[in-house]
C-alpha cells in the first residue's frame, strides 16, 4: 500500500509571503518520508469542508510546475482537473510540459467538475452535468490522440481541433497515466474502465461495491480489471503524538483486502511538518507491508 499527499489548504501561519517556501518544505519532506504521489486540488477558491472561499488557493498547474522543481521522485497531479476549466488541447499540452520538466512524473487526474459557485464567480464555463461528462470523454480522447503519433484533426460534439500536434511528447510512454476521480456507477466508472490507469474512490462502506461495479464495466469493454490502480481518498491525520496511527493502519489493512493499493489524503497541520514525519516513521513503513 502506497501513500500520497493531497495539499488542499494553503492558509498557513506564515501567510502568502512565506507560502512558496512552506510549500517547497512540505513537498521535499513528503518525498523524503516516502510519499509516492503529490497532488493539489483544481480549484480557484477554497472549497466548503476545508475552509471559507476567501482562504488562500493556488492555481493547480502553476503549483505543480513549482513542485516539479522542488522534487525529484514523487509523481505529480491535480486531484482532479476540472474538465471545463481548460480547453482539452491546452490541457494535454500543459500535462505534457509538466511531464517533460519533471522528468516523466506527471499524471492526468481529471473529473467532470462540480463547483458551480467558483465557476460562476470567475466566469468559467460550467454546462449541465450530462454535457460535462460528454466533454470529459472527448477530452480524454483528445489527450490520448495528442500523446500518440496521430497529429491529425479531431472532430467531436463539443471540441474541434484542426491538428493535434504535441511536441515534445511526454517522456512517460505511451502517455502520462490517467486517473479519473469519482465513483459514479453509470458514467465515471465506465470511463475509468475504458480510458484510465487508476480510479479514485472515497473511503467508506461503499468501496467494495464500487469496485465490483468497476469490474463489471471492465468486463463489458474487454479491459483487464487488474491493470487499473485502485486508489482511495483517505483521511491522513496521525494525531499530534501519533495517537491515530493504529486506526489509520487498521483502516488501510481493510482497504488492502479489497485490492486498494494507494491511499491519498489531506494531512491536517501539514505546514508544521511534524505530521508528515510521523507518517514517515510510523505509517508508511507498515503500509508498505500491506
mmCIF file of C-alpha atoms in Angstrom:
data_model
loop_
_atom_site.group_PDB
_atom_site.id
_atom_site.type_symbol
_atom_site.label_atom_id
_atom_site.label_comp_id
_atom_site.label_asym_id
_atom_site.label_seq_id
_atom_site.Cartn_x
_atom_site.Cartn_y
_atom_site.Cartn_z
ATOM 1 C CA UNK A 1 0.000 0.000 0.000
ATOM 2 C CA UNK A 2 1.397 3.371 -1.068
ATOM 3 C CA UNK A 3 0.529 6.769 0.397
ATOM 4 C CA UNK A 4 0.015 10.074 -1.398
ATOM 5 C CA UNK A 5 -0.230 13.597 -0.031
ATOM 6 C CA UNK A 6 -3.049 15.883 -1.143
ATOM 7 C CA UNK A 7 -2.325 19.545 -0.432
ATOM 8 C CA UNK A 8 -5.745 21.130 -0.146
ATOM 9 C CA UNK A 9 -5.196 24.045 2.218
ATOM 10 C CA UNK A 10 -2.743 26.905 1.630
ATOM 11 C CA UNK A 11 -3.798 29.162 4.504
ATOM 12 C CA UNK A 12 -0.757 28.635 6.701
ATOM 13 C CA UNK A 13 0.627 30.575 9.674
ATOM 14 C CA UNK A 14 3.398 32.201 7.629
ATOM 15 C CA UNK A 15 0.914 33.848 5.266
ATOM 16 C CA UNK A 16 1.212 34.306 1.482
ATOM 17 C CA UNK A 17 4.661 35.866 1.744
ATOM 18 C CA UNK A 18 6.039 32.568 3.081
ATOM 19 C CA UNK A 19 3.781 30.273 1.078
ATOM 20 C CA UNK A 20 6.355 29.369 -1.573
ATOM 21 C CA UNK A 21 8.992 28.402 0.979
ATOM 22 C CA UNK A 22 6.460 26.493 3.091
ATOM 23 C CA UNK A 23 5.181 24.617 0.043
ATOM 24 C CA UNK A 24 8.693 23.616 -1.015
ATOM 25 C CA UNK A 25 9.442 22.405 2.518
ATOM 26 C CA UNK A 26 6.269 20.313 2.625
ATOM 27 C CA UNK A 27 6.977 18.767 -0.775
ATOM 28 C CA UNK A 28 10.587 17.847 -0.052
ATOM 29 C CA UNK A 29 9.669 16.402 3.344
ATOM 30 C CA UNK A 30 6.843 14.365 1.832
ATOM 31 C CA UNK A 31 9.215 12.924 -0.748
ATOM 32 C CA UNK A 32 11.874 12.210 1.875
ATOM 33 C CA UNK A 33 9.480 10.266 4.138
ATOM 34 C CA UNK A 34 8.258 8.036 1.298
ATOM 35 C CA UNK A 35 5.124 9.638 -0.137
ATOM 36 C CA UNK A 36 4.734 8.432 -3.740
ATOM 37 C CA UNK A 37 2.204 10.926 -5.172
ATOM 38 C CA UNK A 38 1.801 14.621 -4.507
ATOM 39 C CA UNK A 39 -1.361 16.397 -5.580
ATOM 40 C CA UNK A 40 -3.207 19.691 -5.375
ATOM 41 C CA UNK A 41 -6.865 20.499 -5.942
ATOM 42 C CA UNK A 42 -8.004 22.070 -9.188
ATOM 43 C CA UNK A 43 -9.986 24.835 -7.555
ATOM 44 C CA UNK A 44 -9.654 28.601 -7.751
ATOM 45 C CA UNK A 45 -11.497 29.247 -4.483
ATOM 46 C CA UNK A 46 -11.218 27.205 -1.314
ATOM 47 C CA UNK A 47 -13.920 24.563 -1.024
ATOM 48 C CA UNK A 48 -16.502 24.001 1.668
ATOM 49 C CA UNK A 49 -15.291 21.456 4.201
ATOM 50 C CA UNK A 50 -11.722 22.736 4.088
ATOM 51 C CA UNK A 51 -12.340 26.439 4.681
ATOM 52 C CA UNK A 52 -14.196 29.547 3.509
ATOM 53 C CA UNK A 53 -13.972 30.505 -0.146
ATOM 54 C CA UNK A 54 -11.868 33.540 0.770
ATOM 55 C CA UNK A 55 -8.978 31.415 2.090
ATOM 56 C CA UNK A 56 -5.776 31.156 0.078
ATOM 57 C CA UNK A 57 -5.945 28.924 -3.021
ATOM 58 C CA UNK A 58 -3.306 28.438 -5.709
ATOM 59 C CA UNK A 59 -3.926 27.553 -9.346
ATOM 60 C CA UNK A 60 -3.223 23.860 -9.784
ATOM 61 C CA UNK A 61 -0.865 23.538 -12.738
ATOM 62 C CA UNK A 62 1.262 26.562 -11.866
ATOM 63 C CA UNK A 63 1.681 24.979 -8.442
ATOM 64 C CA UNK A 64 2.545 21.566 -9.901
ATOM 65 C CA UNK A 65 5.253 23.159 -12.030
ATOM 66 C CA UNK A 66 6.704 24.718 -8.881
ATOM 67 C CA UNK A 67 6.534 21.372 -7.085
ATOM 68 C CA UNK A 68 8.292 19.675 -10.002
ATOM 69 C CA UNK A 69 11.254 21.993 -9.490
ATOM 70 C CA UNK A 70 11.494 21.127 -5.798
ATOM 71 C CA UNK A 71 11.135 17.332 -6.001
ATOM 72 C CA UNK A 72 12.904 14.506 -7.795
ATOM 73 C CA UNK A 73 10.919 11.270 -7.434
ATOM 74 C CA UNK A 74 7.315 11.847 -6.402
ATOM 75 C CA UNK A 75 4.555 11.696 -9.034
ATOM 76 C CA UNK A 76 2.622 14.935 -9.580
ATOM 77 C CA UNK A 77 -1.009 15.536 -10.457
ATOM 78 C CA UNK A 78 -4.110 17.640 -9.984
ATOM 79 C CA UNK A 79 -6.588 15.660 -7.894
ATOM 80 C CA UNK A 80 -8.587 16.230 -10.009
ATOM 81 C CA UNK A 81 -8.580 18.567 -13.014
ATOM 82 C CA UNK A 82 -11.980 20.133 -13.661
ATOM 83 C CA UNK A 83 -12.649 19.273 -17.287
ATOM 84 C CA UNK A 84 -14.363 22.559 -18.110
ATOM 85 C CA UNK A 85 -11.637 24.848 -16.733
ATOM 86 C CA UNK A 86 -9.239 24.406 -19.691
ATOM 87 C CA UNK A 87 -9.686 23.595 -23.341
ATOM 88 C CA UNK A 88 -8.595 19.967 -23.882
ATOM 89 C CA UNK A 89 -5.842 20.702 -26.401
ATOM 90 C CA UNK A 90 -4.268 23.137 -23.961
ATOM 91 C CA UNK A 91 -4.737 20.703 -21.062
ATOM 92 C CA UNK A 92 -2.902 17.959 -22.962
ATOM 93 C CA UNK A 93 -0.088 20.446 -23.681
ATOM 94 C CA UNK A 94 0.083 21.518 -20.026
ATOM 95 C CA UNK A 95 0.383 17.933 -18.787
ATOM 96 C CA UNK A 96 2.974 17.153 -21.468
ATOM 97 C CA UNK A 97 5.001 20.159 -20.338
ATOM 98 C CA UNK A 98 4.759 19.113 -16.693
ATOM 99 C CA UNK A 99 5.874 15.606 -17.607
ATOM 100 C CA UNK A 100 8.896 16.792 -19.583
ATOM 101 C CA UNK A 101 10.024 19.318 -16.978
ATOM 102 C CA UNK A 102 9.537 16.864 -14.092
ATOM 103 C CA UNK A 103 11.491 14.096 -15.795
ATOM 104 C CA UNK A 104 8.448 11.921 -16.518
ATOM 105 C CA UNK A 105 6.465 12.257 -13.275
ATOM 106 C CA UNK A 106 3.165 13.788 -14.414
ATOM 107 C CA UNK A 107 -0.252 12.183 -14.224
ATOM 108 C CA UNK A 108 -3.501 13.471 -15.647
ATOM 109 C CA UNK A 109 -6.024 13.440 -12.839
ATOM 110 C CA UNK A 110 -9.389 14.526 -14.225
ATOM 111 C CA UNK A 111 -13.093 14.626 -13.475
ATOM 112 C CA UNK A 112 -16.346 16.163 -14.636
ATOM 113 C CA UNK A 113 -16.090 19.239 -12.331
ATOM 114 C CA UNK A 114 -18.651 20.178 -9.702
ATOM 115 C CA UNK A 115 -18.032 23.625 -8.205
ATOM 116 C CA UNK A 116 -20.564 25.845 -9.899
ATOM 117 C CA UNK A 117 -20.049 28.623 -7.318
ATOM 118 C CA UNK A 118 -16.430 29.321 -8.242
ATOM 119 C CA UNK A 119 -17.207 28.798 -11.913
ATOM 120 C CA UNK A 120 -19.924 31.465 -11.865
ATOM 121 C CA UNK A 121 -17.726 33.697 -9.744
ATOM 122 C CA UNK A 122 -14.818 33.753 -12.201
ATOM 123 C CA UNK A 123 -16.818 33.325 -15.379
ATOM 124 C CA UNK A 124 -15.669 29.775 -16.116
ATOM 125 C CA UNK A 125 -17.797 27.676 -18.434
ATOM 126 C CA UNK A 126 -19.965 25.289 -16.419
ATOM 127 C CA UNK A 127 -22.547 23.423 -18.526
ATOM 128 C CA UNK A 128 -25.080 20.931 -17.133
ATOM 129 C CA UNK A 129 -23.894 17.600 -15.743
ATOM 130 C CA UNK A 130 -24.660 15.488 -18.804
ATOM 131 C CA UNK A 131 -22.704 17.836 -21.053
ATOM 132 C CA UNK A 132 -19.759 17.936 -18.651
ATOM 133 C CA UNK A 133 -19.485 14.163 -18.873
ATOM 134 C CA UNK A 134 -19.650 14.338 -22.667
ATOM 135 C CA UNK A 135 -16.847 16.891 -22.571
ATOM 136 C CA UNK A 136 -14.884 14.680 -20.178
ATOM 137 C CA UNK A 137 -14.927 11.757 -22.587
ATOM 138 C CA UNK A 138 -13.988 13.946 -25.553
ATOM 139 C CA UNK A 139 -11.146 15.460 -23.518
ATOM 140 C CA UNK A 140 -9.800 12.010 -22.699
ATOM 141 C CA UNK A 141 -9.904 11.067 -26.382
ATOM 142 C CA UNK A 142 -8.150 14.303 -27.374
ATOM 143 C CA UNK A 143 -5.394 13.869 -24.780
ATOM 144 C CA UNK A 144 -4.756 10.297 -25.869
ATOM 145 C CA UNK A 145 -4.635 11.327 -29.526
ATOM 146 C CA UNK A 146 -2.248 14.203 -28.818
ATOM 147 C CA UNK A 147 0.029 11.901 -26.828
ATOM 148 C CA UNK A 148 0.100 9.366 -29.671
ATOM 149 C CA UNK A 149 1.761 9.559 -33.086
ATOM 150 C CA UNK A 150 -1.518 10.733 -34.641
ATOM 151 C CA UNK A 151 -1.448 14.513 -35.068
ATOM 152 C CA UNK A 152 -4.472 14.613 -37.317
ATOM 153 C CA UNK A 153 -7.649 16.587 -36.683
ATOM 154 C CA UNK A 154 -10.273 15.780 -34.062
ATOM 155 C CA UNK A 155 -13.954 16.363 -34.637
ATOM 156 C CA UNK A 156 -16.251 15.904 -31.652
ATOM 157 C CA UNK A 157 -19.604 17.161 -30.451
ATOM 158 C CA UNK A 158 -18.091 19.858 -28.244
ATOM 159 C CA UNK A 159 -14.498 20.240 -29.445
ATOM 160 C CA UNK A 160 -12.919 20.606 -32.864
ATOM 161 C CA UNK A 161 -9.125 20.562 -33.277
ATOM 162 C CA UNK A 162 -7.547 21.163 -36.678
ATOM 163 C CA UNK A 163 -4.275 19.398 -35.795
ATOM 164 C CA UNK A 164 -3.484 17.532 -32.582
ATOM 165 C CA UNK A 165 0.228 18.279 -32.636
ATOM 166 C CA UNK A 166 2.060 17.897 -29.307
ATOM 167 C CA UNK A 167 5.806 18.488 -29.380
ATOM 168 C CA UNK A 168 7.615 17.492 -27.299
ATOM 169 C CA UNK A 169 5.642 14.429 -26.344
ATOM 170 C CA UNK A 170 5.537 13.434 -22.689
ATOM 171 C CA UNK A 171 8.574 11.476 -21.552
ATOM 172 C CA UNK A 172 6.432 8.780 -19.990
ATOM 173 C CA UNK A 173 5.250 6.446 -22.700
ATOM 174 C CA UNK A 174 2.826 5.600 -24.070
ATOM 175 C CA UNK A 175 1.440 8.591 -22.142
ATOM 176 C CA UNK A 176 1.117 10.042 -18.636
ATOM 177 C CA UNK A 177 -1.128 7.780 -16.558
ATOM 178 C CA UNK A 178 -4.734 8.890 -16.300
ATOM 179 C CA UNK A 179 -6.671 8.920 -13.025
ATOM 180 C CA UNK A 180 -10.391 9.632 -13.196
ATOM 181 C CA UNK A 181 -11.908 10.860 -9.948
ATOM 182 C CA UNK A 182 -15.327 9.904 -8.682
ATOM 183 C CA UNK A 183 -17.482 6.885 -8.030
ATOM 184 C CA UNK A 184 -20.445 7.471 -10.324
ATOM 185 C CA UNK A 185 -21.536 4.000 -11.349
ATOM 186 C CA UNK A 186 -23.039 4.646 -14.773
ATOM 187 C CA UNK A 187 -20.624 7.170 -16.281
ATOM 188 C CA UNK A 188 -17.486 7.767 -14.202
ATOM 189 C CA UNK A 189 -16.541 4.152 -13.567
ATOM 190 C CA UNK A 190 -17.310 3.280 -17.193
ATOM 191 C CA UNK A 191 -14.840 5.956 -18.280
ATOM 192 C CA UNK A 192 -12.275 4.532 -15.853
ATOM 193 C CA UNK A 193 -12.665 1.094 -17.419
ATOM 194 C CA UNK A 194 -12.333 2.487 -20.920
ATOM 195 C CA UNK A 195 -9.603 5.115 -20.550
ATOM 196 C CA UNK A 196 -7.853 5.257 -17.151
ATOM 197 C CA UNK A 197 -4.896 3.705 -15.397
ATOM 198 C CA UNK A 198 -6.351 4.498 -11.962
ATOM 199 C CA UNK A 199 -9.685 5.142 -10.309
ATOM 200 C CA UNK A 200 -10.273 7.243 -7.217
ATOM 201 C CA UNK A 201 -12.957 6.472 -4.677
ATOM 202 C CA UNK A 202 -13.841 7.993 -1.344
ATOM 203 C CA UNK A 203 -13.246 5.746 1.648
ATOM 204 C CA UNK A 204 -16.287 4.191 3.303
ATOM 205 C CA UNK A 205 -18.552 1.160 3.226
ATOM 206 C CA UNK A 206 -19.312 1.535 -0.497
ATOM 207 C CA UNK A 207 -15.731 0.922 -1.713
ATOM 208 C CA UNK A 208 -16.261 -2.822 -2.228
ATOM 209 C CA UNK A 209 -19.465 -2.206 -4.178
ATOM 210 C CA UNK A 210 -17.878 0.492 -6.343
ATOM 211 C CA UNK A 211 -15.007 -1.852 -7.201
ATOM 212 C CA UNK A 212 -17.498 -4.538 -8.185
ATOM 213 C CA UNK A 213 -19.180 -2.029 -10.492
ATOM 214 C CA UNK A 214 -15.809 -1.147 -11.992
ATOM 215 C CA UNK A 215 -15.084 -4.830 -12.538
ATOM 216 C CA UNK A 216 -18.369 -5.135 -14.430
ATOM 217 C CA UNK A 217 -17.529 -2.187 -16.667
ATOM 218 C CA UNK A 218 -14.104 -3.701 -17.370
ATOM 219 C CA UNK A 219 -15.735 -6.936 -18.452
ATOM 220 C CA UNK A 220 -18.136 -5.022 -20.689
ATOM 221 C CA UNK A 221 -15.347 -3.163 -22.547
ATOM 222 C CA UNK A 222 -12.812 -6.016 -22.535
ATOM 223 C CA UNK A 223 -10.416 -4.337 -20.092
ATOM 224 C CA UNK A 224 -8.248 -6.195 -17.587
ATOM 225 C CA UNK A 225 -9.557 -5.062 -14.188
ATOM 226 C CA UNK A 226 -6.182 -5.753 -12.571
ATOM 227 C CA UNK A 227 -4.487 -3.198 -14.852
ATOM 228 C CA UNK A 228 -6.277 -0.369 -13.056
ATOM 229 C CA UNK A 229 -4.747 1.045 -9.885
ATOM 230 C CA UNK A 230 -7.356 1.317 -7.149
ATOM 231 C CA UNK A 231 -6.929 4.477 -5.105
ATOM 232 C CA UNK A 232 -8.987 5.843 -2.238
ATOM 233 C CA UNK A 233 -9.143 9.389 -0.878
ATOM 234 C CA UNK A 234 -8.465 8.802 2.767
ATOM 235 C CA UNK A 235 -8.027 10.996 5.887
ATOM 236 C CA UNK A 236 -4.378 11.084 6.936
ATOM 237 C CA UNK A 237 -4.354 12.593 10.410
ATOM 238 C CA UNK A 238 -1.794 10.767 12.565
ATOM 239 C CA UNK A 239 -2.567 12.958 15.578
ATOM 240 C CA UNK A 240 -0.257 15.346 17.371
ATOM 241 C CA UNK A 241 1.641 12.491 19.028
ATOM 242 C CA UNK A 242 0.788 9.669 16.638
ATOM 243 C CA UNK A 243 -2.276 8.598 18.610
ATOM 244 C CA UNK A 244 -4.260 7.878 15.420
ATOM 245 C CA UNK A 245 -1.624 5.710 13.744
ATOM 246 C CA UNK A 246 -3.102 2.343 14.744
ATOM 247 C CA UNK A 247 -6.543 3.370 13.483
ATOM 248 C CA UNK A 248 -5.110 4.532 10.159
ATOM 249 C CA UNK A 249 -3.222 1.258 9.667
ATOM 250 C CA UNK A 250 -6.273 -0.806 10.588
ATOM 251 C CA UNK A 251 -8.417 1.029 8.056
ATOM 252 C CA UNK A 252 -5.725 0.727 5.406
ATOM 253 C CA UNK A 253 -5.467 -3.011 6.013
ATOM 254 C CA UNK A 254 -9.191 -3.315 5.330
ATOM 255 C CA UNK A 255 -8.830 -1.404 2.073
ATOM 256 C CA UNK A 256 -5.846 -3.522 1.046
ATOM 257 C CA UNK A 257 -8.008 -6.637 1.339
ATOM 258 C CA UNK A 258 -10.330 -5.096 -1.250
ATOM 259 C CA UNK A 259 -7.448 -4.576 -3.665
ATOM 260 C CA UNK A 260 -6.784 -0.893 -2.955
ATOM 261 C CA UNK A 261 -3.080 -0.161 -3.435
ATOM 262 C CA UNK A 262 -2.906 3.608 -2.876
ATOM 263 C CA UNK A 263 -4.449 5.881 -0.262
ATOM 264 C CA UNK A 264 -4.301 9.610 -0.816
ATOM 265 C CA UNK A 265 -5.202 12.300 1.634
ATOM 266 C CA UNK A 266 -5.044 15.714 3.198
ATOM 267 C CA UNK A 267 -2.884 15.971 6.325
ATOM 268 C CA UNK A 268 -4.183 18.500 8.880
ATOM 269 C CA UNK A 269 -1.460 20.850 10.066
ATOM 270 C CA UNK A 270 0.864 19.783 7.267
ATOM 271 C CA UNK A 271 2.732 23.114 7.321
ATOM 272 C CA UNK A 272 4.074 22.178 10.765
ATOM 273 C CA UNK A 273 5.882 19.222 9.080
ATOM 274 C CA UNK A 274 5.597 17.038 12.210
ATOM 275 C CA UNK A 275 2.512 15.156 10.913
ATOM 276 C CA UNK A 276 4.467 14.179 7.792
ATOM 277 C CA UNK A 277 7.375 12.991 9.910
ATOM 278 C CA UNK A 278 5.015 10.825 11.988
ATOM 279 C CA UNK A 279 3.532 9.329 8.833
ATOM 280 C CA UNK A 280 7.025 8.624 7.536
ATOM 281 C CA UNK A 281 8.143 6.995 10.764
ATOM 282 C CA UNK A 282 5.061 5.055 11.848
ATOM 283 C CA UNK A 283 2.646 4.632 8.930
ATOM 284 C CA UNK A 284 4.460 4.419 5.600
ATOM 285 C CA UNK A 285 6.836 1.559 6.594
ATOM 286 C CA UNK A 286 3.907 -0.503 7.869
ATOM 287 C CA UNK A 287 1.727 0.374 4.874
ATOM 288 C CA UNK A 288 4.456 -0.970 2.581
ATOM 289 C CA UNK A 289 3.876 -4.402 4.135
ATOM 290 C CA UNK A 290 0.137 -4.496 3.387
#
